Amino acid sequence: MKNILKLLTAALVIAGCSKGFLEEQPSSKIFTPEKVADFQRLLDNFDMIGHTSVLPQLSADEYYIVSESSWLSSRTAVERNSYIWEEDVYGGEVDIDEWNIPYRTVFYANSMISQIDRAGGPDGGDGGLRDVYGQALFHRARANYDLLKNYSVPYDESTASRDLGIPLRKDPSVDYNQPRSTVEECYDLIFDDLVRSIDLLASTGPIPQRNRATKLASYAMLSRICLYRREYGLAEKWADEFLKRYDVLIDYNTLSSTSVAPFTRTNEELIMFGISTKYNNASSYSSARTFFVDTALIDLYDRDDLRRSVYFFERDPGRYVMKTGYNGIALVPFTGMAVDEVVLNRAECQARGNRLDQAAQSMNRLLEKRYREGTYEPVTYQDREVALVHILQERRKELVWRCLRWDDIKRLNKEGANITLKRVLGGREFILLPNSPRYVFNIPQDEINRSGIEQNKR
């Protein structure tokens, strides 16, 4: 947060905003746009708004580093320490993007919300204010959720009113310190922002500008969050709201299995663009040969499962790297919203509700689009637990390299899945036990020194 004024100036220069859009003022409340187009230019500047943390990808079990020397050669301490779940994931590094970038998004969103409120609210002025206000609410909610799930314990209804969340910043001031709110208070704001955004956003979607929030994006985000909180009835409700408005899946038989970028930036399943912060060990199509997709994950794909050739490239014999994901050209994990995730959310919730025929129908509709034409055999479920095992395995295979696996491990371990992670480097073994406090990342030390907020225990 300490460089936020400089970053704001850079954002507006990059966005090409109109003259007078930003004037130097002694106050920290310096954001003074006058037109909807000014707000939209900043919202469209995806270099400054919309990135999420890559820590969940670096810490999860979708890849392995080939040797201790390769691990030691990692570009940053963050990459080394997150791989072995070190107590201090940053290794003394400061100015950490995983913390600063989401708060930068919150700052921009708050600035827009505050300015529009002072001008009479989203229903005042010209007609586009409602939409940009809704977009700002969406971005604030997504950034706060990214921070909360990474820097606070997984949601537990019995302790949420006491568990430490994140500092909630609700206005654009940059010259004050905010203590950590409770997890419950954080989620209250996140849900309020997303539900309000649905009423305000102009487009249902998808729209050509995939970086712009739509009602579909808000429905998908609500379903994702409720699933993470293990509120399966609500996760299904929001998935249903999404899918009754838009339910299009790509037939992977129509995609190139040899292209390094089989998806376009506006493909039919992509609802909301999203990328993580950039680190070498989370990049796709890596040529460094220092890390590869986890072998156990690759082995899950059947011979006729097209996802193996659409998602992965065999860099060396038996060693695979990721191709570019749903973003089309990105070299970082895709962290946006897409139809397949929502379908899987609903299928899991249907199975948990013991509506096995519905769950099978959802899964068959997805998987017939993923297998080589004429080879897929529809599934039927007779047992709830067997259905969940299958659905969760397909979820792991489908939503690869999207920074979702780490969150799934956390919530499933809260359900008693007992997933244990293991790394081996130079003869040393590193173990992450289920429900370990190291599933919660430590807050960067320079933020602790600046604000005095309480550090997480790892």
Coordinates of C-alpha atoms in Angstrom, one line a residue:
M1 CA 0.0 0.0 0.0
K2 CA 2.9 2.4 0.5
N3 CA 3.3 3.1 -3.2
I4 CA -0.4 3.3 -4.0
L5 CA -0.4 7.0 -5.1
K6 CA 2.5 6.3 -7.6
L7 CA 0.6 3.2 -8.8
L8 CA -2.6 5.1 -9.3
T9 CA -0.8 7.7 -11.4
A10 CA 0.8 4.9 -13.5
A11 CA -2.6 3.2 -13.9
L12 CA -4.2 6.4 -15.2
V13 CA -1.4 7.1 -17.6
I14 CA -1.5 3.5 -19.0
A15 CA -5.3 3.7 -19.2
G16 CA -5.1 6.9 -21.3
C17 CA -7.7 8.8 -19.2
S18 CA -8.8 12.2 -20.2
K19 CA -6.9 15.4 -19.2
G20 CA -7.8 16.5 -15.7
F21 CA -8.8 13.0 -14.7
L22 CA -6.1 13.1 -11.9
E23 CA -4.8 16.2 -10.3
E24 CA -2.1 16.3 -7.7
Q25 CA -3.7 17.1 -4.3
P26 CA -2.4 17.0 -0.8
S27 CA -5.3 14.7 0.3
S28 CA -5.1 10.9 -0.3
K29 CA -8.6 11.2 -1.8
I30 CA -7.3 12.2 -5.2
F31 CA -9.5 10.2 -7.5
T32 CA -11.8 12.7 -9.3
P33 CA -13.2 11.4 -12.6
E34 CA -16.2 13.1 -14.1
K35 CA -17.5 10.8 -16.8
V36 CA -18.5 7.1 -17.0
A37 CA -15.9 6.7 -19.7
D38 CA -13.2 7.7 -17.2
F39 CA -14.3 5.1 -14.7
Q40 CA -14.5 2.5 -17.5
R41 CA -11.0 3.2 -18.7
L42 CA -9.6 2.5 -15.3
L43 CA -11.7 -0.6 -14.9
D44 CA -10.5 -1.8 -18.3
N45 CA -6.9 -1.4 -17.3
F46 CA -6.3 -5.0 -16.4
D47 CA -2.6 -4.5 -15.7
M48 CA -3.7 -2.6 -12.6
I49 CA -7.1 -4.2 -11.7
G50 CA -8.0 -7.9 -11.5
H51 CA -4.9 -9.8 -10.8
T52 CA -5.1 -12.4 -8.0
S53 CA -2.5 -14.2 -5.9
V54 CA -0.4 -17.1 -7.3
L55 CA 0.5 -18.5 -3.9
P56 CA -2.2 -21.2 -4.1
Q57 CA -0.7 -22.5 -7.3
L58 CA 2.8 -22.4 -6.0
S59 CA 1.8 -24.3 -2.9
A60 CA -0.5 -27.0 -4.4
D61 CA 0.2 -30.4 -5.8
E62 CA -0.3 -29.8 -9.5
Y63 CA 3.4 -29.6 -10.3
Y64 CA 6.8 -30.8 -9.1
I65 CA 10.3 -29.4 -9.2
V66 CA 12.7 -31.9 -10.7
S67 CA 15.7 -31.5 -8.3
E68 CA 17.0 -29.6 -5.3
S69 CA 19.3 -27.6 -7.6
S70 CA 16.3 -26.6 -9.7
W71 CA 14.5 -25.6 -6.6
L72 CA 17.5 -23.6 -5.4
S73 CA 17.6 -21.8 -8.7
S74 CA 14.1 -20.6 -8.4
R75 CA 13.9 -16.9 -9.2
T76 CA 12.5 -15.8 -5.8
A77 CA 12.3 -16.8 -2.2
V78 CA 8.5 -16.9 -2.6
E79 CA 8.8 -19.7 -5.2
R80 CA 11.2 -21.7 -3.0
N81 CA 9.4 -21.3 0.3
S82 CA 5.9 -21.8 -0.9
Y83 CA 6.9 -25.1 -2.5
I84 CA 8.0 -26.6 0.8
W85 CA 5.4 -24.6 2.9
E86 CA 8.1 -22.7 4.9
E87 CA 7.0 -20.7 7.9
D88 CA 7.9 -17.4 6.2
V89 CA 6.8 -17.9 2.6
Y90 CA 8.5 -14.6 1.6
G91 CA 12.0 -15.3 3.0
G92 CA 12.4 -11.7 4.1
E93 CA 11.4 -10.2 0.8
V94 CA 9.2 -7.1 1.0
D95 CA 6.7 -5.2 -1.1
I96 CA 4.9 -8.5 -1.8
D97 CA 2.5 -8.4 -4.8
E98 CA 0.3 -11.2 -3.3
W99 CA -0.8 -8.7 -0.6
N100 CA -0.4 -5.4 -2.3
I101 CA -2.1 -6.0 -5.7
P102 CA -5.5 -7.1 -4.3
Y103 CA -5.4 -4.0 -2.0
R104 CA -4.6 -1.9 -5.0
T105 CA -7.7 -3.2 -6.6
V106 CA -9.7 -2.4 -3.5
F107 CA -8.3 1.1 -3.5
Y108 CA -9.4 1.7 -7.1
A109 CA -12.8 0.2 -6.5
N110 CA -13.3 2.3 -3.3
S111 CA -12.3 5.4 -5.1
M112 CA -14.9 4.9 -7.8
I113 CA -17.6 3.9 -5.3
S114 CA -16.9 6.9 -3.1
Q115 CA -16.8 9.4 -6.0
I116 CA -20.1 8.1 -7.4
D117 CA -21.7 8.1 -4.0
R118 CA -20.6 11.7 -3.5
A119 CA -22.1 12.6 -6.9
G120 CA -25.5 11.2 -5.9
G121 CA -25.1 7.5 -6.2
P122 CA -25.2 5.1 -9.2
D123 CA -28.7 6.2 -10.3
G124 CA -27.6 9.8 -10.7
G125 CA -25.7 11.3 -13.6
D126 CA -25.6 9.6 -17.0
G127 CA -27.0 6.1 -17.4
G128 CA -23.8 4.1 -17.4
L129 CA -23.0 4.8 -13.7
R130 CA -25.0 1.8 -12.5
D131 CA -22.8 -0.5 -14.6
V132 CA -19.4 0.9 -13.6
Y133 CA -20.6 1.0 -9.9
G134 CA -21.5 -2.7 -10.2
Q135 CA -18.2 -3.5 -11.8
A136 CA -16.4 -1.7 -8.9
L137 CA -18.3 -3.7 -6.4
F138 CA -17.5 -6.9 -8.1
H139 CA -13.7 -6.1 -8.3
R140 CA -13.7 -5.1 -4.6
A141 CA -15.4 -8.4 -3.6
R142 CA -13.1 -10.5 -5.7
A143 CA -10.0 -8.8 -4.3
N144 CA -11.2 -9.1 -0.7
Y145 CA -12.1 -12.7 -1.2
D146 CA -8.6 -13.4 -2.7
L147 CA -7.0 -11.9 0.4
L148 CA -9.4 -13.5 2.8
K149 CA -9.0 -17.1 1.6
N150 CA -5.2 -16.8 1.5
Y151 CA -4.6 -14.9 4.7
S152 CA -7.3 -16.3 7.0
V153 CA -8.4 -19.7 8.2
P154 CA -11.0 -21.6 6.1
Y155 CA -14.6 -20.6 7.0
D156 CA -16.1 -22.3 10.0
E157 CA -19.5 -21.1 11.0
S158 CA -18.9 -21.8 14.7
T159 CA -15.7 -19.6 14.9
A160 CA -16.2 -17.1 12.1
S161 CA -17.3 -14.3 14.4
R162 CA -13.9 -14.7 16.3
D163 CA -11.5 -15.8 13.6
L164 CA -9.2 -13.0 12.3
G165 CA -9.9 -12.0 8.7
I166 CA -8.2 -9.2 6.8
P167 CA -8.2 -5.4 7.2
L168 CA -11.4 -4.2 5.4
R169 CA -10.8 -0.9 3.6
K170 CA -14.1 0.7 2.7
D171 CA -13.0 4.2 1.6
P172 CA -10.1 5.4 -0.7
S173 CA -8.0 6.9 2.1
V174 CA -4.4 5.6 2.1
D175 CA -3.2 7.4 5.2
Y176 CA -4.8 5.3 8.0
N177 CA -4.3 1.9 9.5
Q178 CA -7.2 -0.6 9.7
P179 CA -7.2 -3.5 12.1
R180 CA -8.1 -7.0 11.0
S181 CA -11.9 -7.6 10.8
T182 CA -13.4 -10.9 11.7
V183 CA -13.9 -13.6 9.0
E184 CA -17.6 -13.1 9.4
E185 CA -17.4 -9.4 8.8
C186 CA -15.2 -9.9 5.7
Y187 CA -17.7 -12.3 4.2
D188 CA -20.6 -10.1 5.0
L189 CA -19.0 -7.3 2.9
I190 CA -18.0 -9.7 0.1
F191 CA -21.5 -11.1 -0.2
D192 CA -23.1 -7.7 0.0
D193 CA -20.9 -6.4 -2.8
L194 CA -21.6 -9.3 -5.1
V195 CA -25.4 -9.4 -4.5
R196 CA -25.6 -5.6 -5.1
S197 CA -23.5 -5.9 -8.2
I198 CA -26.0 -8.3 -9.8
D199 CA -28.7 -5.6 -9.6
L200 CA -26.4 -2.9 -11.0
L201 CA -24.5 -4.6 -13.8
A202 CA -25.9 -3.9 -17.2
S203 CA -24.8 -7.1 -19.0
T204 CA -25.8 -10.7 -18.2
G205 CA -22.9 -11.9 -20.4
P206 CA -20.7 -13.2 -21.8
I207 CA -19.7 -10.0 -23.6
P208 CA -16.8 -9.3 -26.0
Q209 CA -14.9 -7.4 -23.2
R210 CA -14.2 -10.4 -21.0
N211 CA -12.4 -8.3 -18.5
R212 CA -15.6 -6.5 -17.6
A213 CA -17.8 -7.9 -14.8
T214 CA -21.3 -9.2 -15.8
K215 CA -24.1 -10.7 -13.8
L216 CA -22.8 -14.1 -14.9
A217 CA -19.4 -13.3 -13.3
S218 CA -21.1 -12.4 -10.0
Y219 CA -23.2 -15.6 -10.0
A220 CA -20.1 -17.7 -10.7
M221 CA -18.1 -15.9 -8.0
L222 CA -20.9 -16.4 -5.4
S223 CA -21.1 -20.1 -6.3
R224 CA -17.3 -20.4 -6.0
I225 CA -17.2 -18.7 -2.6
C226 CA -20.1 -20.7 -1.2
L227 CA -18.5 -24.0 -2.3
Y228 CA -15.3 -22.9 -0.6
R229 CA -17.3 -22.2 2.6
R230 CA -18.9 -25.7 2.2
E231 CA -22.4 -24.1 1.9
Y232 CA -23.4 -26.5 -0.8
G233 CA -27.1 -25.5 -1.0
L234 CA -26.1 -21.9 -1.6
A235 CA -23.3 -22.9 -4.0
E236 CA -25.9 -24.9 -6.1
K237 CA -28.4 -22.0 -5.9
W238 CA -25.9 -19.5 -7.5
A239 CA -24.8 -22.1 -10.0
D240 CA -28.4 -22.6 -11.1
E241 CA -28.9 -18.9 -11.4
F242 CA -25.8 -18.8 -13.7
L243 CA -26.7 -21.9 -15.8
K244 CA -30.3 -21.0 -16.4
R245 CA -29.0 -17.9 -18.1
Y246 CA -26.0 -19.3 -19.9
D247 CA -25.0 -23.0 -20.3
V248 CA -22.6 -23.4 -23.2
L249 CA -19.7 -25.9 -23.2
I250 CA -17.0 -26.2 -25.8
D251 CA -16.7 -29.6 -27.6
Y252 CA -13.0 -30.3 -27.2
N253 CA -13.2 -32.3 -30.4
T254 CA -13.3 -28.9 -32.2
L255 CA -10.0 -27.7 -30.6
S256 CA -6.5 -28.2 -31.8
S257 CA -4.6 -30.7 -29.8
T258 CA -1.3 -29.5 -31.2
S259 CA -1.7 -25.8 -30.7
V260 CA 0.1 -24.3 -27.7
A261 CA -2.9 -21.9 -27.3
P262 CA -6.0 -24.0 -28.0
F263 CA -8.4 -21.4 -26.4
T264 CA -9.2 -17.9 -27.6
R265 CA -9.6 -15.0 -25.2
T266 CA -13.3 -14.9 -26.0
N267 CA -14.1 -18.6 -26.2
E268 CA -17.6 -19.6 -25.4
E269 CA -16.9 -21.0 -21.9
L270 CA -14.9 -18.0 -20.7
I271 CA -17.1 -15.6 -18.7
M272 CA -14.6 -13.4 -16.9
F273 CA -10.9 -12.9 -17.7
G274 CA -8.5 -13.4 -14.8
I275 CA -4.8 -14.1 -14.2
S276 CA -2.6 -14.5 -11.2
T277 CA 0.5 -12.6 -10.3
K278 CA 3.5 -13.9 -12.3
Y279 CA 6.2 -16.3 -11.1
N280 CA 8.3 -18.6 -13.2
N281 CA 7.3 -21.7 -11.4
A282 CA 3.7 -21.2 -12.2
S283 CA 4.1 -20.3 -15.8
S284 CA 2.6 -22.3 -18.6
Y285 CA 4.6 -23.8 -21.6
S286 CA 7.8 -23.5 -19.6
S287 CA 11.0 -24.3 -21.5
A288 CA 13.2 -24.2 -18.4
R289 CA 12.7 -27.9 -17.7
T290 CA 13.0 -27.2 -13.9
F291 CA 9.4 -28.1 -13.1
F292 CA 6.7 -30.2 -14.7
V293 CA 3.0 -31.1 -14.2
D294 CA 2.6 -33.6 -11.4
T295 CA 2.9 -37.2 -12.8
A296 CA 0.0 -38.4 -10.6
L297 CA -2.3 -35.8 -12.2
I298 CA -1.2 -36.7 -15.8
D299 CA -2.0 -40.3 -15.0
L300 CA -5.6 -39.5 -14.2
Y301 CA -6.4 -38.9 -17.9
D302 CA -7.7 -41.8 -20.0
R303 CA -6.4 -42.4 -23.5
D304 CA -9.5 -40.8 -25.1
D305 CA -9.7 -37.9 -22.7
L306 CA -8.9 -34.9 -24.9
R307 CA -8.0 -32.7 -22.0
R308 CA -4.6 -34.5 -21.8
S309 CA -3.6 -33.1 -25.3
V310 CA -5.5 -29.8 -25.0
Y311 CA -4.2 -28.8 -21.6
F312 CA -0.7 -30.3 -21.7
F313 CA 2.4 -30.5 -23.9
E314 CA 4.9 -33.3 -23.5
R315 CA 8.1 -31.3 -23.1
D316 CA 10.3 -34.4 -22.5
P317 CA 9.3 -38.1 -22.6
G318 CA 6.9 -38.6 -19.8
R319 CA 7.2 -35.0 -18.6
Y320 CA 4.5 -32.5 -19.3
V321 CA 4.0 -28.7 -19.0
M322 CA 0.9 -26.6 -19.2
K323 CA -0.3 -25.0 -22.4
T324 CA -2.0 -21.6 -22.2
G325 CA -5.3 -21.8 -20.4
Y326 CA -8.7 -20.2 -20.9
N327 CA -7.1 -16.8 -21.2
G328 CA -5.8 -17.7 -24.6
I329 CA -2.4 -16.0 -24.6
A330 CA -1.6 -15.8 -20.9
L331 CA 1.6 -17.4 -19.5
V332 CA 0.2 -17.4 -15.9
P333 CA -2.6 -19.4 -14.3
F334 CA -6.2 -18.6 -15.4
T335 CA -8.1 -17.3 -12.3
G336 CA -11.2 -16.0 -14.0
M337 CA -14.7 -17.6 -14.3
A338 CA -15.8 -20.2 -16.9
V339 CA -18.8 -22.4 -17.4
D340 CA -17.1 -25.7 -16.7
E341 CA -16.3 -24.7 -13.1
V342 CA -20.0 -23.7 -12.5
V343 CA -21.2 -27.0 -14.0
L344 CA -18.8 -28.9 -11.7
N345 CA -19.9 -26.8 -8.7
R346 CA -23.5 -27.8 -9.4
A347 CA -22.7 -31.5 -9.9
E348 CA -20.9 -31.8 -6.6
C349 CA -23.7 -30.1 -4.8
Q350 CA -26.3 -32.3 -6.4
A351 CA -24.3 -35.4 -5.3
R352 CA -23.9 -34.0 -1.8
G353 CA -27.7 -33.6 -1.8
N354 CA -28.0 -37.2 -2.8
R355 CA -29.7 -36.3 -6.1
L356 CA -27.5 -38.7 -8.0
D357 CA -29.4 -38.8 -11.3
Q358 CA -29.1 -35.0 -11.6
A359 CA -25.4 -35.2 -10.7
A360 CA -24.8 -37.8 -13.3
Q361 CA -26.7 -35.8 -15.9
S362 CA -24.5 -32.7 -15.1
M363 CA -21.3 -34.7 -15.4
N364 CA -22.3 -36.5 -18.6
R365 CA -23.1 -33.3 -20.3
L366 CA -19.6 -32.0 -19.4
L367 CA -17.6 -35.1 -20.1
E368 CA -19.1 -36.0 -23.4
K369 CA -17.6 -32.7 -24.6
R370 CA -14.2 -33.7 -23.2
Y371 CA -13.7 -37.2 -24.7
R372 CA -12.8 -38.2 -28.2
E373 CA -16.0 -38.4 -30.2
G374 CA -17.8 -41.7 -29.9
T375 CA -15.6 -43.0 -27.0
Y376 CA -17.4 -41.6 -23.9
E377 CA -19.6 -43.9 -21.9
P378 CA -22.1 -42.1 -19.7
V379 CA -21.9 -42.6 -16.0
T380 CA -24.6 -43.5 -13.5
Y381 CA -24.4 -43.1 -9.8
Q382 CA -25.9 -45.5 -7.3
D383 CA -23.9 -44.4 -4.2
R384 CA -23.3 -40.9 -3.0
E385 CA -19.7 -41.4 -1.9
V386 CA -18.8 -43.1 -5.1
A387 CA -20.4 -40.2 -7.0
L388 CA -18.4 -37.6 -5.0
V389 CA -15.1 -39.5 -5.6
H390 CA -15.7 -39.4 -9.3
I391 CA -16.9 -35.8 -9.5
L392 CA -14.0 -34.5 -7.3
Q393 CA -11.5 -36.4 -9.5
E394 CA -13.0 -34.9 -12.6
R395 CA -12.9 -31.5 -10.9
R396 CA -9.2 -31.9 -10.4
K397 CA -8.7 -32.9 -14.0
E398 CA -10.8 -30.1 -15.5
L399 CA -9.8 -27.1 -13.3
V400 CA -6.1 -27.6 -13.5
W401 CA -3.7 -24.6 -13.3
R402 CA -6.4 -22.2 -12.1
C403 CA -5.3 -21.7 -8.5
L404 CA -8.4 -23.6 -7.3
R405 CA -6.8 -26.9 -6.2
W406 CA -5.3 -25.4 -3.0
D407 CA -8.7 -24.1 -2.0
D408 CA -10.3 -27.4 -2.8
I409 CA -7.8 -29.3 -0.6
K410 CA -8.5 -26.9 2.3
R411 CA -12.3 -27.3 2.1
L412 CA -12.1 -31.1 1.5
N413 CA -9.8 -31.6 4.5
K414 CA -12.4 -29.7 6.6
E415 CA -14.8 -32.4 5.4
G416 CA -12.4 -35.1 6.6
A417 CA -10.7 -36.0 3.3
N418 CA -7.3 -36.2 5.0
I419 CA -5.3 -35.1 1.9
T420 CA -1.6 -34.9 2.8
L421 CA 0.9 -33.2 0.5
K422 CA 4.5 -34.2 0.2
R423 CA 7.6 -32.9 -1.6
V424 CA 11.0 -34.6 -1.9
L425 CA 14.1 -32.5 -2.5
G426 CA 17.7 -33.8 -2.2
G427 CA 16.7 -36.7 -0.1
R428 CA 14.7 -34.5 2.3
E429 CA 10.9 -35.0 2.6
F430 CA 8.5 -32.1 3.4
I431 CA 5.0 -33.0 4.6
L432 CA 1.9 -30.7 4.8
L433 CA -0.6 -32.4 7.1
P434 CA -4.4 -31.9 6.7
N435 CA -5.7 -28.7 8.3
S436 CA -2.2 -27.5 9.0
P437 CA -1.9 -23.8 10.0
R438 CA 0.5 -23.5 7.0
Y439 CA -2.5 -23.6 4.7
V440 CA -2.9 -19.9 5.8
F441 CA -0.1 -17.7 4.4
N442 CA 1.8 -15.3 6.6
I443 CA 1.1 -11.6 6.1
P444 CA 4.2 -9.8 4.7
Q445 CA 6.4 -8.5 7.5
D446 CA 6.6 -5.0 6.1
E447 CA 2.8 -4.8 6.4
I448 CA 3.0 -6.0 10.0
N449 CA 5.7 -3.4 10.7
R450 CA 3.7 -0.6 9.1
S451 CA 0.3 -1.3 10.4
G452 CA 0.8 -3.3 13.5
I453 CA -1.8 -5.9 12.7
E454 CA -1.6 -9.4 14.1
Q455 CA 0.5 -11.9 12.2
N456 CA -0.9 -15.4 11.3
K457 CA 0.5 -18.4 13.1
R458 CA 2.0 -21.0 10.8

